[in-house]
Amino acid sequence: MIHLTINGLGVSVEEGATLLEAAQSVGFPIPTLCHMEGLSPYGACRLCVVEVGEGARARLVSSCTYPAQEELVVRTASARVLRARRMVIELHLASCPQSKTIQDLASALGVRQQRFRQEQESCILCGRCVRMCAEQMMAGAIGFRGRGQSRSVGTPFDQPSDACRLCGGCLYVCPACELRCTYTEPEKAVCGGCANLQPPCVENGRFDQMMCYMDPCVACEIAAQRR
Amino acid sequence: MDTMRGDTIGADAPDVAAIAAAHRGSRAALIAILREVQAARGYLPEDALRAVARHTGRSLVDVYAVASFYHSFSLKPRGRHTVCACLGTACHVRGGQQVVEALSRELGVRAGETTPDGEFTLETANCLGACALGPVVVVDGRYFAKVNPGKVRRILSQARSGVAAPEAADGERALVTEAVCPECGRPLLDAARPIDGYPSLQVSAQCNGWRGRARISCVDGVLDGAPENAAALERVRLFCPHCSAGLNDLLRCGECGVPTVSVLAGDGALVQMCGCGEQRVRRAEVEGAGARREIAQLS
Ligand code: SF4
Ligand code: FES
Ligand code: FES
Ligand SMILES: [Zn+2]
Ligand SMILES: [Zn+2]
């Protein structure tokens, strides 16, 4: 067992537990985005930051990947942590304003403004779908491609993958397209999927570019049948 | 190792099979395998990536992720000559962007592309490790310092007629036969005052409060004329004797860890000099022609 202090409270956890698990075990909430139970920790979104250490040596780490250590002092909601989280989610919100998940997180963290230029990124590179595909579906059909600005998620060579069984797991876990816009004709423009008062799809045209690695896309077919 | 040339390869990619077999199909050797495949084929075509995945037991998407991540792997055929312009901070502030634009105007392709005639691939890099010489352009392993848009055409025509690749390969020792101040362009080599029979490098040096003229041996990089404790270039700041521009690099010596001085040798090789006696050619980390050569030598 490892003994650490979270927000002044002594906590004991199993060896190998992460700070996120330790905090959750005693009920301290930490918002997460790229983290998902059943998938390996990835540490991409940085939303789960917490402060470890004391005084001048205190620093921010991502709790979903940071292993609990003996006598570690952790703060999950210091002013510094909250400031960092708000900045992180504001940036995510700017790149993917149509995501209900991100909107909710931003609102819960008290973000009331949008200082960065909005983009209609269909992917925030959280890697959930990639891990889902490889770790739970044992398919490995999609993955990250390229680096930096041109990094994207998809199949090799942008071709339909032999390894894909059209399970739809990637869509299911995606925080950017889970409530994808299903609009196909202008008169049906407001599908409500994004729960936006001003649906971005009306301004930005059809969300063809909403990622979907399946050909044909199961979610779209289902949505079409429902209409 | 025995690898076949690109053109005669069948669907089951026996060349890739041979390379993978030499690494025993190891998962950990993926990068090494990809490098060798690229050396053999010139680039990484789709069938080769599929074969690598098959022979290493990885999913295609893993192999593709690695191949598309590293700058040094190319998924498209490459030109006979690689032109790489630096857009690192130091080169950028001295007009690297204009150099890239001039190159791309001259060649009619954008950075990352290859001319339709297969002659040139234009690339950019985020620092080639010769900041004091910027803006830097490297053509097939040969460095061009202080490039401006006006020099671009000449560099390209030189490349077309074949720039002689630097005589020494990456990591080999080299003799500096020509060196100018990257700032003012005046010569740093002084033939009139040779050390060990070769012209020496004239510099101003500063070390622990001492400041004065010194000379660096072009044979072993040892600083001459400075106090005893400065002989190893360690903690010594070096300046151009004409214009006082700093000559120390951001680069450190691979042997002793001390910041080095980079100068161009006569044949366009970038030489890193260090007082510990290390004097090595540094090749730009641009793959393509240069890297192909380098790999060819390894195998
Ligand atoms: S497609 Fe969705 S789940 Fe996959 S990385 Fe992008 S945002 Fe995350
Ligand atoms: S949840 Fe920890 S970095 Fe995304
Ligand atoms: S910035 Fe161009 S060589 Fe360093
Ligand atoms: Zn000078
Ligand atoms: Zn050295």
Coordinates of C-alpha atoms and ligand atoms in Angstrom, one line a residue:
Chain A
M1 CA 0.0 0.0 0.0
I2 CA 1.1 3.5 -0.7
H3 CA 0.2 6.4 1.6
L4 CA -0.2 9.9 0.3
T5 CA -1.9 13.1 1.2
I6 CA -4.6 14.5 -1.1
N7 CA -6.1 17.9 -0.2
G8 CA -4.8 17.3 3.4
L9 CA -6.5 14.0 3.7
G10 CA -4.4 10.8 4.3
V11 CA -5.1 8.3 1.5
S12 CA -3.9 4.7 1.0
V13 CA -3.9 3.1 -2.4
E14 CA -2.6 0.0 -4.0
E15 CA 0.8 0.1 -5.6
G16 CA 0.5 1.2 -9.3
A17 CA -2.6 3.3 -8.8
T18 CA -2.7 6.7 -10.5
L19 CA -3.3 10.0 -8.7
L20 CA -6.6 10.2 -10.5
E21 CA -7.7 6.8 -9.1
A22 CA -6.5 7.7 -5.6
A23 CA -8.4 11.0 -5.7
Q24 CA -11.5 9.4 -7.0
S25 CA -11.4 6.6 -4.4
V26 CA -12.0 9.2 -1.7
G27 CA -14.4 11.3 -3.7
F28 CA -12.3 14.2 -4.9
P29 CA -13.6 15.0 -8.4
I30 CA -11.1 15.6 -11.2
P31 CA -12.4 16.3 -14.6
T32 CA -11.1 14.2 -17.5
L33 CA -11.4 14.1 -21.2
C34 CA -9.0 11.7 -22.8
H35 CA -9.1 9.3 -19.9
M36 CA -11.5 6.4 -20.1
E37 CA -11.9 3.4 -17.9
G38 CA -10.8 0.2 -19.6
L39 CA -8.3 2.1 -21.8
S40 CA -4.7 2.6 -21.0
P41 CA -3.9 6.1 -19.6
Y42 CA -2.7 8.4 -22.4
G43 CA -2.3 11.9 -20.9
A44 CA -3.2 13.8 -24.0
C45 CA -5.8 16.4 -22.9
R46 CA -4.1 17.7 -19.7
L47 CA -7.5 18.5 -18.2
C48 CA -6.9 16.3 -15.2
V49 CA -3.9 18.3 -13.9
V50 CA -3.3 18.4 -10.2
E51 CA -0.5 20.0 -8.2
V52 CA 2.1 17.8 -6.5
G53 CA 4.8 18.7 -4.1
E54 CA 5.1 21.8 -1.8
G55 CA 6.4 25.3 -1.9
A56 CA 8.6 26.4 -4.8
R57 CA 8.9 22.8 -6.0
A58 CA 5.2 22.3 -6.5
R59 CA 4.3 21.4 -10.1
L60 CA 1.4 20.5 -12.2
V61 CA 1.1 16.9 -13.5
S62 CA -1.6 15.0 -15.3
S63 CA -3.2 12.8 -12.6
C64 CA -4.4 10.1 -15.0
T65 CA -0.8 9.1 -15.8
Y66 CA 1.0 10.0 -12.6
P67 CA 1.6 7.0 -10.3
A68 CA 0.8 7.5 -6.6
Q69 CA 4.0 7.7 -4.6
E70 CA 4.7 7.3 -0.9
E71 CA 4.2 10.6 1.1
L72 CA 3.3 12.6 -2.0
V73 CA 1.3 15.7 -1.3
V74 CA -1.4 16.4 -3.8
R75 CA -3.8 19.2 -4.3
T76 CA -6.6 18.6 -6.8
A77 CA -8.3 22.0 -6.7
S78 CA -5.8 24.7 -5.8
A79 CA -6.1 28.1 -7.5
R80 CA -3.2 27.2 -9.7
V81 CA -4.8 23.9 -10.8
L82 CA -8.2 25.5 -11.5
R83 CA -6.5 28.3 -13.5
A84 CA -4.7 25.7 -15.6
R85 CA -7.8 23.6 -16.1
R86 CA -9.8 26.5 -17.3
M87 CA -7.2 27.5 -19.8
V88 CA -6.9 23.9 -21.1
I89 CA -10.7 23.5 -21.5
E90 CA -11.0 27.0 -23.1
L91 CA -8.4 25.9 -25.7
H92 CA -10.2 22.6 -26.3
L93 CA -13.5 24.5 -26.6
A94 CA -11.9 26.8 -29.2
S95 CA -10.7 23.9 -31.3
C96 CA -13.9 21.9 -31.1
P97 CA -16.8 24.1 -30.0
Q98 CA -19.4 21.7 -31.3
S99 CA -18.6 19.0 -28.7
K100 CA -21.3 18.7 -26.1
T101 CA -18.8 16.9 -23.8
I102 CA -16.4 19.8 -24.0
Q103 CA -19.1 22.4 -23.7
D104 CA -20.3 20.8 -20.4
L105 CA -16.8 20.5 -19.0
A106 CA -16.1 24.2 -19.8
S107 CA -19.3 25.2 -18.3
A108 CA -18.7 23.2 -15.1
L109 CA -15.3 24.8 -14.8
G110 CA -16.8 28.2 -15.0
V111 CA -15.5 29.2 -18.4
R112 CA -17.7 32.0 -19.5
Q113 CA -15.7 33.4 -22.4
Q114 CA -14.0 32.4 -25.5
R115 CA -10.8 34.3 -26.1
F116 CA -9.3 32.1 -28.8
R117 CA -10.2 31.9 -32.4
Q118 CA -12.8 29.2 -32.9
E119 CA -12.0 26.4 -35.3
Q120 CA -14.3 23.6 -36.3
E121 CA -11.8 20.8 -35.6
S122 CA -13.5 17.5 -35.8
C123 CA -10.9 15.8 -33.7
I124 CA -9.0 16.9 -30.6
L125 CA -6.5 14.0 -30.8
C126 CA -7.5 12.6 -27.5
G127 CA -6.7 9.1 -28.8
R128 CA -9.7 7.5 -27.2
C129 CA -10.8 5.9 -30.5
V130 CA -7.3 4.7 -31.3
R131 CA -7.1 3.0 -27.9
M132 CA -10.6 1.7 -28.1
C133 CA -9.9 0.2 -31.5
A134 CA -6.6 -1.4 -30.4
E135 CA -7.2 -2.3 -26.8
Q136 CA -10.9 -3.3 -26.6
M137 CA -11.8 -4.2 -30.1
M138 CA -8.4 -5.8 -30.8
A139 CA -8.5 -4.5 -34.3
G140 CA -5.9 -1.8 -34.7
A141 CA -7.6 -0.3 -37.7
I142 CA -7.1 3.4 -36.9
G143 CA -4.1 5.2 -35.5
F144 CA -2.3 8.5 -35.4
R145 CA -0.7 9.7 -38.5
G146 CA 1.8 12.4 -39.1
R147 CA 3.0 14.9 -36.5
G148 CA 2.5 18.4 -35.2
Q149 CA 0.1 20.5 -37.1
S150 CA -0.7 17.7 -39.6
R151 CA -1.3 15.0 -37.0
S152 CA -4.6 13.2 -37.6
V153 CA -6.4 10.1 -36.7
G154 CA -7.4 7.6 -39.4
T155 CA -6.6 4.5 -41.4
P156 CA -3.3 4.0 -43.2
F157 CA -3.3 5.6 -46.6
D158 CA -6.8 6.9 -45.9
Q159 CA -8.2 3.6 -47.3
P160 CA -10.9 1.5 -45.7
S161 CA -9.1 -0.8 -43.4
D162 CA -9.2 -4.6 -43.6
A163 CA -8.9 -4.7 -39.9
C164 CA -12.0 -2.7 -39.3
R165 CA -15.1 -4.7 -38.5
L166 CA -17.5 -1.7 -38.4
C167 CA -18.0 -2.0 -34.7
G168 CA -18.6 1.7 -34.2
G169 CA -16.5 1.7 -31.0
C170 CA -14.5 4.7 -32.2
L171 CA -17.7 6.8 -32.7
Y172 CA -19.0 5.6 -29.4
V173 CA -16.1 6.9 -27.4
C174 CA -15.3 10.1 -29.3
P175 CA -15.9 13.2 -27.3
A176 CA -15.9 15.3 -30.5
C177 CA -18.4 13.4 -32.6
E178 CA -20.4 11.3 -30.2
L179 CA -23.3 13.6 -30.8
R180 CA -22.5 14.1 -34.3
C181 CA -24.4 16.4 -36.5
T182 CA -26.8 14.3 -38.6
Y183 CA -28.0 17.0 -40.9
T184 CA -28.1 16.1 -44.5
E185 CA -30.6 18.6 -45.9
P186 CA -30.8 22.3 -45.1
E187 CA -34.5 22.2 -44.0
K188 CA -33.6 19.6 -41.4
A189 CA -30.5 21.5 -40.3
V190 CA -31.1 21.5 -36.6
C191 CA -30.9 17.9 -35.5
G192 CA -30.3 18.9 -31.9
G193 CA -27.4 16.5 -31.7
C194 CA -25.0 19.1 -30.6
A195 CA -27.5 20.8 -28.3
N196 CA -26.3 24.2 -29.4
L197 CA -28.5 27.2 -29.5
Q198 CA -26.7 28.3 -32.7
P199 CA -25.7 25.0 -34.3
P200 CA -22.3 25.4 -35.9
C201 CA -23.4 23.2 -38.8
V202 CA -25.8 25.9 -40.1
E203 CA -22.9 28.3 -40.5
N204 CA -20.3 25.8 -41.5
G205 CA -22.0 23.6 -44.0
R206 CA -22.5 19.9 -43.5
F207 CA -20.1 18.1 -41.2
D208 CA -18.8 15.7 -43.8
Q209 CA -15.5 16.1 -42.2
M210 CA -16.7 14.8 -38.9
M211 CA -14.4 11.9 -38.6
C212 CA -15.8 8.5 -39.3
Y213 CA -13.5 5.7 -40.3
M214 CA -16.2 3.4 -41.4
D215 CA -17.4 3.1 -44.9
P216 CA -20.4 3.2 -44.8
C217 CA -20.7 4.8 -41.4
V218 CA -23.0 2.9 -39.1
A219 CA -24.1 5.9 -37.1
C220 CA -25.1 7.8 -40.2
E221 CA -27.1 4.8 -41.5
I222 CA -28.9 4.5 -38.2
A223 CA -29.6 8.2 -38.1
A224 CA -30.9 8.1 -41.6
Q225 CA -33.3 5.2 -40.8
R226 CA -34.7 7.1 -37.8
R227 CA -35.6 10.1 -39.8
Chain B
M1 CA 23.5 -6.9 -46.3
D2 CA 22.2 -7.8 -49.6
T3 CA 19.3 -5.6 -50.7
M4 CA 17.8 -5.4 -54.1
R5 CA 17.0 -2.2 -55.9
G6 CA 13.6 -0.6 -56.1
D7 CA 12.4 -1.4 -59.6
T8 CA 12.3 -5.2 -59.7
I9 CA 10.2 -5.9 -56.6
G10 CA 7.2 -8.2 -56.7
A11 CA 4.1 -8.1 -54.7
D12 CA 5.5 -10.2 -51.8
A13 CA 8.4 -7.8 -51.4
P14 CA 11.3 -10.2 -50.9
D15 CA 13.6 -7.3 -50.2
V16 CA 11.5 -6.3 -47.2
A17 CA 11.3 -9.9 -46.1
A18 CA 15.1 -10.1 -46.2
I19 CA 15.6 -6.9 -44.2
A20 CA 13.0 -8.0 -41.6
A21 CA 14.6 -11.4 -41.4
A22 CA 18.0 -9.8 -40.7
H23 CA 16.3 -8.2 -37.7
R24 CA 14.5 -11.5 -36.9
G25 CA 11.2 -9.7 -37.5
S26 CA 11.8 -7.9 -34.2
R27 CA 9.1 -5.5 -33.1
A28 CA 11.7 -3.3 -31.5
A29 CA 13.7 -2.9 -34.7
L30 CA 10.8 -1.2 -36.6
I31 CA 12.7 2.1 -37.1
A32 CA 15.9 0.3 -38.2
I33 CA 13.9 -1.9 -40.6
L34 CA 12.1 1.1 -42.1
R35 CA 15.4 3.0 -42.6
E36 CA 16.8 0.1 -44.4
V37 CA 13.8 -0.4 -46.6
Q38 CA 13.9 3.3 -47.4
A39 CA 17.6 3.0 -48.2
A40 CA 16.8 0.2 -50.6
R41 CA 13.8 1.6 -52.3
G42 CA 14.4 5.4 -52.0
Y43 CA 11.2 5.9 -50.2
L44 CA 8.5 3.9 -48.4
P45 CA 5.9 2.7 -50.8
E46 CA 2.6 1.2 -49.6
D47 CA 3.4 -2.4 -50.5
A48 CA 6.7 -2.1 -48.5
L49 CA 4.9 -0.8 -45.4
R50 CA 2.3 -3.6 -45.7
A51 CA 5.2 -6.1 -46.0
V52 CA 7.0 -4.6 -43.0
A53 CA 3.7 -5.0 -40.9
R54 CA 3.4 -8.6 -42.1
H55 CA 6.9 -9.6 -41.3
T56 CA 7.1 -7.8 -37.9
G57 CA 3.7 -8.9 -36.7
R58 CA 2.6 -5.4 -36.1
S59 CA -0.6 -3.8 -37.3
L60 CA -0.3 -1.8 -40.4
V61 CA -1.5 1.3 -38.6
D62 CA 1.4 1.1 -36.1
V63 CA 3.9 0.9 -38.9
Y64 CA 2.2 3.7 -40.8
A65 CA 2.1 5.9 -37.6
V66 CA 5.9 5.5 -37.3
A67 CA 6.6 6.0 -41.0
S68 CA 4.4 9.1 -41.1
F69 CA 5.7 10.6 -37.8
Y70 CA 9.4 10.9 -38.5
H71 CA 10.6 13.6 -40.8
S72 CA 13.3 11.3 -42.2
F73 CA 10.8 8.8 -43.7
S74 CA 9.2 9.6 -47.0
L75 CA 6.0 8.0 -48.2
K76 CA 6.5 9.6 -51.6
P77 CA 9.2 9.1 -54.2
R78 CA 12.1 11.6 -53.7
G79 CA 14.1 13.6 -56.1
R80 CA 17.7 12.9 -57.1
H81 CA 18.8 16.0 -55.1
T82 CA 17.6 17.0 -51.7
V83 CA 17.5 20.7 -51.0
C84 CA 16.9 21.5 -47.4
A85 CA 16.4 25.0 -46.2
C86 CA 16.5 25.8 -42.5
L87 CA 13.6 27.6 -40.9
G88 CA 14.9 27.4 -37.3
T89 CA 14.7 30.5 -35.2
A90 CA 18.1 31.8 -36.0
C91 CA 17.7 31.2 -39.8
H92 CA 14.2 32.5 -39.7
V93 CA 15.1 35.9 -38.3
R94 CA 17.7 36.3 -40.9
G95 CA 15.3 35.7 -43.8
G96 CA 15.1 31.9 -44.0
Q97 CA 11.5 32.2 -45.0
Q98 CA 12.4 34.3 -48.1
V99 CA 15.0 31.8 -49.0
V100 CA 12.4 29.0 -48.9
E101 CA 10.0 31.1 -51.0
A102 CA 12.8 31.8 -53.6
L103 CA 13.6 28.1 -53.7
S104 CA 10.1 27.1 -54.1
R105 CA 9.5 29.7 -56.8
E106 CA 12.6 28.6 -58.7
L107 CA 11.7 24.9 -58.5
G108 CA 7.9 25.3 -58.9
V109 CA 7.1 23.1 -55.9
R110 CA 6.3 23.7 -52.3
A111 CA 8.3 22.5 -49.3
G112 CA 7.9 18.8 -48.9
E113 CA 7.3 18.2 -52.6
T114 CA 9.4 16.8 -55.5
T115 CA 9.7 18.4 -58.9
P116 CA 7.8 16.6 -61.7
D117 CA 11.1 15.7 -63.4
G118 CA 12.3 14.0 -60.3
E119 CA 15.3 16.2 -59.9
F120 CA 14.7 18.0 -56.7
T121 CA 13.0 17.4 -53.4
L122 CA 12.5 20.6 -51.4
E123 CA 12.5 20.3 -47.6
T124 CA 12.6 22.6 -44.6
A125 CA 14.1 21.8 -41.2
N126 CA 13.7 23.3 -37.8
C127 CA 17.4 24.0 -37.2
L128 CA 20.3 22.3 -38.9
G129 CA 22.7 22.9 -36.0
A130 CA 24.7 25.7 -37.7
C131 CA 22.8 28.7 -36.5
A132 CA 25.8 31.0 -36.7
L133 CA 26.0 30.4 -40.4
G134 CA 22.3 31.0 -41.1
P135 CA 20.3 31.2 -43.2
V136 CA 21.5 27.7 -44.0
V137 CA 20.6 25.6 -47.0
V138 CA 21.9 22.1 -47.4
V139 CA 22.1 20.4 -50.8
D140 CA 22.9 16.7 -50.9
G141 CA 24.9 17.0 -47.7
R142 CA 26.8 20.2 -48.7
Y143 CA 26.2 23.3 -46.6
F144 CA 25.6 26.7 -48.0
A145 CA 25.9 29.5 -45.4
K146 CA 24.4 33.0 -45.4
V147 CA 22.0 32.2 -48.2
N148 CA 19.8 34.9 -49.5
P149 CA 17.2 34.8 -52.3
G150 CA 19.7 36.2 -54.7
K151 CA 22.0 33.2 -54.2
V152 CA 19.3 30.6 -54.7
R153 CA 19.6 30.3 -58.5
R154 CA 23.3 29.7 -58.4
I155 CA 23.0 27.1 -55.7
L156 CA 20.4 25.2 -57.7
S157 CA 22.4 25.2 -60.9
Q158 CA 25.4 24.1 -58.9
A159 CA 23.3 21.2 -57.6
R160 CA 22.1 20.3 -61.1
S161 CA 25.6 19.9 -62.3
G162 CA 26.2 17.9 -59.2
V163 CA 27.7 19.4 -56.1
A164 CA 30.6 17.3 -55.0
A165 CA 29.4 15.8 -51.8
P166 CA 31.7 16.7 -48.9
E167 CA 34.7 14.4 -48.9
A168 CA 34.4 13.2 -45.3
A169 CA 31.3 11.4 -44.3
D170 CA 29.2 12.1 -41.2
G171 CA 31.3 11.6 -38.1
E172 CA 34.6 11.4 -40.0
R173 CA 37.4 13.8 -39.2
A174 CA 37.9 16.6 -41.6
L175 CA 40.4 19.3 -42.3
V176 CA 39.1 22.8 -42.5
T177 CA 40.5 24.5 -45.5
E178 CA 38.3 27.5 -45.7
A179 CA 36.5 29.4 -43.0
V180 CA 34.9 32.8 -42.9
C181 CA 33.1 34.7 -40.2
P182 CA 29.5 33.9 -40.6
E183 CA 28.6 37.5 -39.6
C184 CA 31.0 39.7 -41.6
G185 CA 32.2 37.1 -44.2
R186 CA 35.9 38.0 -43.6
P187 CA 38.4 35.1 -43.6
L188 CA 39.2 33.5 -40.3
L189 CA 42.0 31.3 -41.6
D190 CA 45.5 32.7 -41.5
A191 CA 47.9 31.0 -43.8
A192 CA 50.7 33.2 -42.7
R193 CA 50.7 31.7 -39.2
P194 CA 50.3 28.0 -39.5
I195 CA 50.1 25.5 -36.7
D196 CA 51.3 22.0 -37.4
G197 CA 51.8 23.1 -41.0
Y198 CA 48.3 24.2 -41.6
P199 CA 46.6 27.6 -41.6
S200 CA 45.2 28.3 -38.2
L201 CA 41.8 29.9 -37.3
Q202 CA 42.2 33.4 -35.9
V203 CA 39.8 34.3 -33.1
S204 CA 39.3 36.6 -30.2
A205 CA 38.8 34.7 -27.0
Q206 CA 37.5 35.5 -23.6
C207 CA 37.9 33.3 -20.5
N208 CA 37.8 33.9 -16.8
G209 CA 38.5 37.6 -17.2
W210 CA 41.2 37.1 -19.7
R211 CA 40.6 38.5 -23.2
G212 CA 42.9 38.4 -26.2
R213 CA 43.8 37.0 -29.6
A214 CA 44.2 33.3 -30.0
R215 CA 44.5 30.8 -32.7
I216 CA 42.9 27.4 -33.1
S217 CA 44.7 24.6 -34.7
C218 CA 42.8 23.3 -37.8
V219 CA 44.4 19.9 -37.1
D220 CA 43.2 19.1 -33.6
G221 CA 41.1 22.2 -32.6
V222 CA 43.5 23.1 -29.7
L223 CA 43.4 26.7 -28.7
D224 CA 46.8 28.4 -28.8
G225 CA 47.7 31.7 -27.2
A226 CA 45.2 31.6 -24.4
P227 CA 46.1 30.9 -20.8
E228 CA 46.7 27.3 -19.9
N229 CA 43.3 26.6 -18.4
A230 CA 41.6 27.8 -21.6
A231 CA 43.4 25.4 -23.9
A232 CA 40.4 23.1 -24.2
L233 CA 37.9 25.6 -25.5
E234 CA 36.0 25.0 -22.3
R235 CA 34.1 28.0 -21.0
V236 CA 35.9 30.1 -23.5
R237 CA 33.8 32.5 -25.6
L238 CA 35.2 32.9 -29.1
F239 CA 34.6 35.9 -31.3
C240 CA 35.4 37.0 -34.8
P241 CA 38.5 39.2 -34.6
H242 CA 37.1 41.5 -37.3
C243 CA 33.5 42.1 -36.2
S244 CA 33.4 40.5 -32.7
A245 CA 30.4 38.3 -33.6
G246 CA 30.1 35.3 -31.3
L247 CA 31.4 32.0 -32.8
N248 CA 30.3 29.5 -30.2
D249 CA 27.6 27.1 -31.2
L250 CA 24.6 25.8 -29.4
L251 CA 25.9 22.4 -30.3
R252 CA 28.0 20.4 -27.9
C253 CA 30.9 18.1 -28.6
G254 CA 29.8 14.5 -28.6
E255 CA 33.0 13.5 -27.0
C256 CA 33.4 15.9 -24.1
G257 CA 30.2 17.9 -24.0
V258 CA 31.7 21.4 -24.4
P259 CA 30.1 23.8 -26.8
T260 CA 31.8 23.6 -30.2
V261 CA 32.6 26.0 -33.0
S262 CA 31.2 25.2 -36.4
V263 CA 32.9 26.2 -39.6
L264 CA 32.5 25.2 -43.2
A265 CA 35.3 23.2 -44.8
G266 CA 36.2 24.0 -48.3
D267 CA 34.1 21.3 -49.8
G268 CA 30.9 22.4 -48.0
A269 CA 31.0 20.0 -45.1
L270 CA 30.0 21.4 -41.8
V271 CA 32.8 20.7 -39.3
Q272 CA 32.3 20.9 -35.6
M273 CA 35.5 21.8 -33.8
C274 CA 36.3 21.1 -30.2
G275 CA 39.5 21.6 -28.2
C276 CA 39.4 18.1 -26.9
G277 CA 40.7 17.1 -30.3
E278 CA 37.3 16.1 -31.8
Q279 CA 36.8 17.5 -35.2
R280 CA 33.9 15.9 -36.9
V281 CA 31.8 16.4 -39.9
R282 CA 28.2 16.9 -39.0
R283 CA 25.6 15.9 -41.6
A284 CA 22.3 17.7 -41.6
E285 CA 19.6 15.5 -40.4
V286 CA 17.9 15.5 -43.8
E287 CA 17.3 12.1 -45.2
G288 CA 17.1 11.4 -48.8
A289 CA 20.2 11.4 -50.9
G290 CA 22.6 12.0 -48.1
A291 CA 21.0 9.5 -45.8
R292 CA 20.9 6.9 -48.5
R293 CA 24.6 7.3 -48.9
E294 CA 25.2 7.0 -45.2
I295 CA 23.1 3.9 -44.9
A296 CA 24.7 2.4 -48.0
Q297 CA 28.0 2.7 -46.2
L298 CA 26.7 1.0 -43.1
S299 CA 25.5 -2.0 -44.8
Ligands
SF4_1 S1 -11.6 11.1 -33.4 FE1 -12.7 11.6 -31.5 S2 -12.0 9.9 -30.1 FE2 -10.6 9.9 -31.8 S3 -8.9 11.2 -31.2 FE3 -10.3 12.5 -32.3 S4 -11.6 13.4 -30.7 FE4 -10.5 11.6 -29.8
FES2 S1 -7.6 12.9 -18.6 FE1 -5.6 13.0 -17.9 S2 -4.6 14.0 -19.6 FE2 -6.6 13.7 -20.4
FES3 S1 18.3 27.9 -37.0 FE1 19.1 27.3 -38.9 S2 20.8 26.1 -38.4 FE2 19.9 26.6 -36.4
ZN4 ZN 33.1 38.8 -38.4
ZN5 ZN 35.2 17.8 -27.2

